[in-house]
PDB file of C-alpha atoms in Angstrom:
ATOM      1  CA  UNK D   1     107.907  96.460-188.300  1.00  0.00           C
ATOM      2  CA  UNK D   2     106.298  99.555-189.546  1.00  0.00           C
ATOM      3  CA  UNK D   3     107.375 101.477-192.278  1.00  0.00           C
ATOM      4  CA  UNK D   4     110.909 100.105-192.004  1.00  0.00           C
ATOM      5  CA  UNK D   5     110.763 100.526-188.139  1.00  0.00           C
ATOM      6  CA  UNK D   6     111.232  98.050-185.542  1.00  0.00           C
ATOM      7  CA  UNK D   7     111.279  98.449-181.844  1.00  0.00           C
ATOM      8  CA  UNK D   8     112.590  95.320-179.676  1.00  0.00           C
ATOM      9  CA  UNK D   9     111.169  95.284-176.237  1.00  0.00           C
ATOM     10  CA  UNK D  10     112.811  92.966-173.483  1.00  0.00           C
ATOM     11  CA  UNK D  11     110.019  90.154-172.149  1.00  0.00           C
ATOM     12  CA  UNK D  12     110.498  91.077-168.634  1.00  0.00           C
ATOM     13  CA  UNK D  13     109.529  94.417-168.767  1.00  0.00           C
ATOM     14  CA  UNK D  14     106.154  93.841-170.684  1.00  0.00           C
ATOM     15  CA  UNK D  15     105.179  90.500-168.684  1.00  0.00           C
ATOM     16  CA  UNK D  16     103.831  91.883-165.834  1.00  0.00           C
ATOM     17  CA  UNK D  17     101.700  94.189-167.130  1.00  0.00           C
ATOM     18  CA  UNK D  18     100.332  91.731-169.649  1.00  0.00           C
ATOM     19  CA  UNK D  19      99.811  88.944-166.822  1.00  0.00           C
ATOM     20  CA  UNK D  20      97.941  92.264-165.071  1.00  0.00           C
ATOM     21  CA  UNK D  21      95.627  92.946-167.316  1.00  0.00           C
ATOM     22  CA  UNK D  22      94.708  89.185-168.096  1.00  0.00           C
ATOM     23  CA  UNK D  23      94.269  88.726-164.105  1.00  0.00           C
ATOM     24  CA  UNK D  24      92.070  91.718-164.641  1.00  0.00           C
ATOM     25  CA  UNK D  25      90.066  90.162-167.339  1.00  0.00           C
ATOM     26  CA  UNK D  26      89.537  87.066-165.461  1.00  0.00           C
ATOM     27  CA  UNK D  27      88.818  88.463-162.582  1.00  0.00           C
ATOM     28  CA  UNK D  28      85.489  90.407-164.370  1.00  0.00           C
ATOM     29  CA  UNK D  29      84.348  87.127-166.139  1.00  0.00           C
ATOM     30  CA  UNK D  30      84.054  85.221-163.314  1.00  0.00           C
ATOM     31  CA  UNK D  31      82.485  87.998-161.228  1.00  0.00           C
ATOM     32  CA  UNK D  32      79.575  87.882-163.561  1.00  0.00           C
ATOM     33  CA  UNK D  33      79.225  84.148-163.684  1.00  0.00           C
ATOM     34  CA  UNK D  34      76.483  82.508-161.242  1.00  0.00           C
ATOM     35  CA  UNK D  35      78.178  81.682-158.031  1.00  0.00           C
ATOM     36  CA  UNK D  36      77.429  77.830-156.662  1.00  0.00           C
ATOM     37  CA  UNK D  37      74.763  77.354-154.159  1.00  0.00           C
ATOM     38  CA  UNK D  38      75.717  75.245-150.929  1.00  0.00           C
ATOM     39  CA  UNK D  39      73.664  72.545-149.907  1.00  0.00           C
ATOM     40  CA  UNK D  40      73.549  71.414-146.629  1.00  0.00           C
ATOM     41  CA  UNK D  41      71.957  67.835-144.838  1.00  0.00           C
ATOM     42  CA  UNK D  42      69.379  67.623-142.654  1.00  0.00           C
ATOM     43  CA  UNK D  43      71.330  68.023-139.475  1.00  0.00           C
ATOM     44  CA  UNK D  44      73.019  70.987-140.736  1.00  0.00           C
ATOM     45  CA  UNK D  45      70.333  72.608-141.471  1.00  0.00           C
ATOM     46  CA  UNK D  46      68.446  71.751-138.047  1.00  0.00           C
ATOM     47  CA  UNK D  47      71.270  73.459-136.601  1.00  0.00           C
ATOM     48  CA  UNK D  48      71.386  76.181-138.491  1.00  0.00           C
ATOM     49  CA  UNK D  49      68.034  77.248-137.761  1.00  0.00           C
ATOM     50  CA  UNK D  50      68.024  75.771-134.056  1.00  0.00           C
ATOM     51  CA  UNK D  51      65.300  73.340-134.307  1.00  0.00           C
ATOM     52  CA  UNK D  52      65.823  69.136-134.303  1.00  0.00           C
ATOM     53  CA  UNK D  53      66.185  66.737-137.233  1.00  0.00           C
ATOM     54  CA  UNK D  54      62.816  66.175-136.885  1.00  0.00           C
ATOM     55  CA  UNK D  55      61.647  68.989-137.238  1.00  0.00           C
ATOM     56  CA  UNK D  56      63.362  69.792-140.603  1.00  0.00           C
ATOM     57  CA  UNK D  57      61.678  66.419-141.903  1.00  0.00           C
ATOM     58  CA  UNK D  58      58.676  67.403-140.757  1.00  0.00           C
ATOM     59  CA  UNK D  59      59.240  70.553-142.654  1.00  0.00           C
ATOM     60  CA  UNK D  60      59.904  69.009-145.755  1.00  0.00           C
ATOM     61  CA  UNK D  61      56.442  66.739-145.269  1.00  0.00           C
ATOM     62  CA  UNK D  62      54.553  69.729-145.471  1.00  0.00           C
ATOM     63  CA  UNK D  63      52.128  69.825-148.682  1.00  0.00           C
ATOM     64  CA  UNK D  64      52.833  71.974-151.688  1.00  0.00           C
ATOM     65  CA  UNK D  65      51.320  74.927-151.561  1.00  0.00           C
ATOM     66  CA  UNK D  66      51.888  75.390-146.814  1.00  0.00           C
ATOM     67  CA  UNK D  67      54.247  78.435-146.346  1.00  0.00           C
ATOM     68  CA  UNK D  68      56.536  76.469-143.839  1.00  0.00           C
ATOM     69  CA  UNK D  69      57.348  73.846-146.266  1.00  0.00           C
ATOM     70  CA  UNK D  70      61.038  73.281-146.642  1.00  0.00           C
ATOM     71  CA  UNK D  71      62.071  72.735-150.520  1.00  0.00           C
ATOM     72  CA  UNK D  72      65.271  70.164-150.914  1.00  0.00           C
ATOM     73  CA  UNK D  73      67.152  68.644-153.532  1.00  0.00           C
ATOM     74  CA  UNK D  74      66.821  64.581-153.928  1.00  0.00           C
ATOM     75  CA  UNK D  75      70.480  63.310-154.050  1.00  0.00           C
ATOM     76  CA  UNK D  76      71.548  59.419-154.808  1.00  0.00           C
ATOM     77  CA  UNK D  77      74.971  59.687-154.249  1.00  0.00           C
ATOM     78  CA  UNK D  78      74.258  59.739-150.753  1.00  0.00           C
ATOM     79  CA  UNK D  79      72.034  57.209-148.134  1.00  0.00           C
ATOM     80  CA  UNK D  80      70.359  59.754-146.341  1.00  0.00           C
ATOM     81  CA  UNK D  81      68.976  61.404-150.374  1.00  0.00           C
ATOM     82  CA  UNK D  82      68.253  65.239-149.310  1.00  0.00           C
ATOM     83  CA  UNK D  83      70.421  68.334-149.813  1.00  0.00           C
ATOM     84  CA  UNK D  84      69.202  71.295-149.029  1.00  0.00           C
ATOM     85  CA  UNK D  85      70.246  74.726-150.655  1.00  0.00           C
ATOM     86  CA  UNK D  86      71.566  77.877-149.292  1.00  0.00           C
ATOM     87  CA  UNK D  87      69.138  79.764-150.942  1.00  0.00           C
ATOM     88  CA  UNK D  88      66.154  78.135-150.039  1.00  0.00           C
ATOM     89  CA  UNK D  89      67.017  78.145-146.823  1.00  0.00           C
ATOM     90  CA  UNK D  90      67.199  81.830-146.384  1.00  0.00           C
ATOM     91  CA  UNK D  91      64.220  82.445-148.046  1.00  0.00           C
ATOM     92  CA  UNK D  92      62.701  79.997-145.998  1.00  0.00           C
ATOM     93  CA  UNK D  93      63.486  82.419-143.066  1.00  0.00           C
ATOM     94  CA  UNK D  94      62.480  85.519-144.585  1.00  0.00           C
ATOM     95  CA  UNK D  95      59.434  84.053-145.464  1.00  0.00           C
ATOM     96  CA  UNK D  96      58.198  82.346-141.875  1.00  0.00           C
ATOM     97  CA  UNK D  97      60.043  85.734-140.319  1.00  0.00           C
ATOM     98  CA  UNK D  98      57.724  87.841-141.829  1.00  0.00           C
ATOM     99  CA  UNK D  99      54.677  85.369-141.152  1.00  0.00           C
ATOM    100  CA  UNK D 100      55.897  85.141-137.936  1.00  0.00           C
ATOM    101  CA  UNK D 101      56.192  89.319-137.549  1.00  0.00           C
ATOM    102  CA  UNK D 102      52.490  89.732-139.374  1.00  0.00           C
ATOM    103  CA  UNK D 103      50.715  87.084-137.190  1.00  0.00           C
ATOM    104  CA  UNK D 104      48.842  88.340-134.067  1.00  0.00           C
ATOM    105  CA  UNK D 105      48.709  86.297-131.040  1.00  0.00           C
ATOM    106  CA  UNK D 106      46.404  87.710-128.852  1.00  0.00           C
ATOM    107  CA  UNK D 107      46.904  87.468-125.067  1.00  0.00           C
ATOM    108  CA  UNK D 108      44.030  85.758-123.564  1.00  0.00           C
ATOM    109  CA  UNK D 109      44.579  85.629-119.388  1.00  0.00           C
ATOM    110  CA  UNK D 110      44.174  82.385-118.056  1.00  0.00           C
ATOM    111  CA  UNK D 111      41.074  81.540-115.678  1.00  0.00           C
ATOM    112  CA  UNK D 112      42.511  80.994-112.749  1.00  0.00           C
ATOM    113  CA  UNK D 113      43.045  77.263-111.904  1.00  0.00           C
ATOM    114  CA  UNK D 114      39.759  75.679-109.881  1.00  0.00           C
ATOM    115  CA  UNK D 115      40.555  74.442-106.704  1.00  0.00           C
ATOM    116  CA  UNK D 116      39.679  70.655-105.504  1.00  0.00           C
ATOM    117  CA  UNK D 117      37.523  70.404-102.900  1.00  0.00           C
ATOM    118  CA  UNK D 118      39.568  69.024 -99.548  1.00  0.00           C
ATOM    119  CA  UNK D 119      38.410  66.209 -97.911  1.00  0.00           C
ATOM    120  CA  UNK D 120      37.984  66.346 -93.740  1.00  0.00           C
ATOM    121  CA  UNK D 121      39.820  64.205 -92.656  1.00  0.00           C
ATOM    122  CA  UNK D 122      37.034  62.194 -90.043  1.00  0.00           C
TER     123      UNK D 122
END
């Protein structure tokens, strides 16, 4: 009531519009909050990037500081303990693509193969 004025508005009419604009407000929050990162097992991941199981262990043996190490998560709700993340797995590719693409193998020809000397047959 202002001054001695009231307006009465039906429910219906207004509840869209309010349920609208809360959607909308929502909607921006959560666009700006961080968005989870997958993690994947080992076998995912080896298929993901085409290789074996193995391999991706082997990856994840690598020392520190080696460009092709694989980082992973230590789990304990699970037996097989490592989760790796979306993240690091793409930048895992970008890195080794770009070591890959910088890295010069140069083309050496092969000697040609020596031949065995043939016995006579007496």
């Amino acid at each position: 009531m202002i001054n001695g004025l009231s307006i009465s508005v039906p429910v219906e009419l207004i509840m869209p519009q309010i349920q609208a604009a809360i959607q909308a407000s929502i909607d921006e929050c959560m666009k700006n909050q961080p968005q989870p990162d997958p993690q994947y097992t080992a076998e995912q991941v080896a298929h993901l990037l085409n290789v074996d199981v193995q391999t991706v262990h082997d990856y994840t043996r690598l020392e520190a500081g080696h460009p092709r190490r694989l980082p992973y998560v230590v789990t304990h709700d699970s037996f097989k303990g490592k989760r790796f993340l979306l993240s690091d797995i793409t930048a895992w590719q970008r890195r080794n693509q770009i070591d890959a693409l910088q890295q010069v193998i140069p083309l050496v020809p092969k000697r040609p193969a020596r031949r065995r000397a043939t016995r006579k047959a007496a």
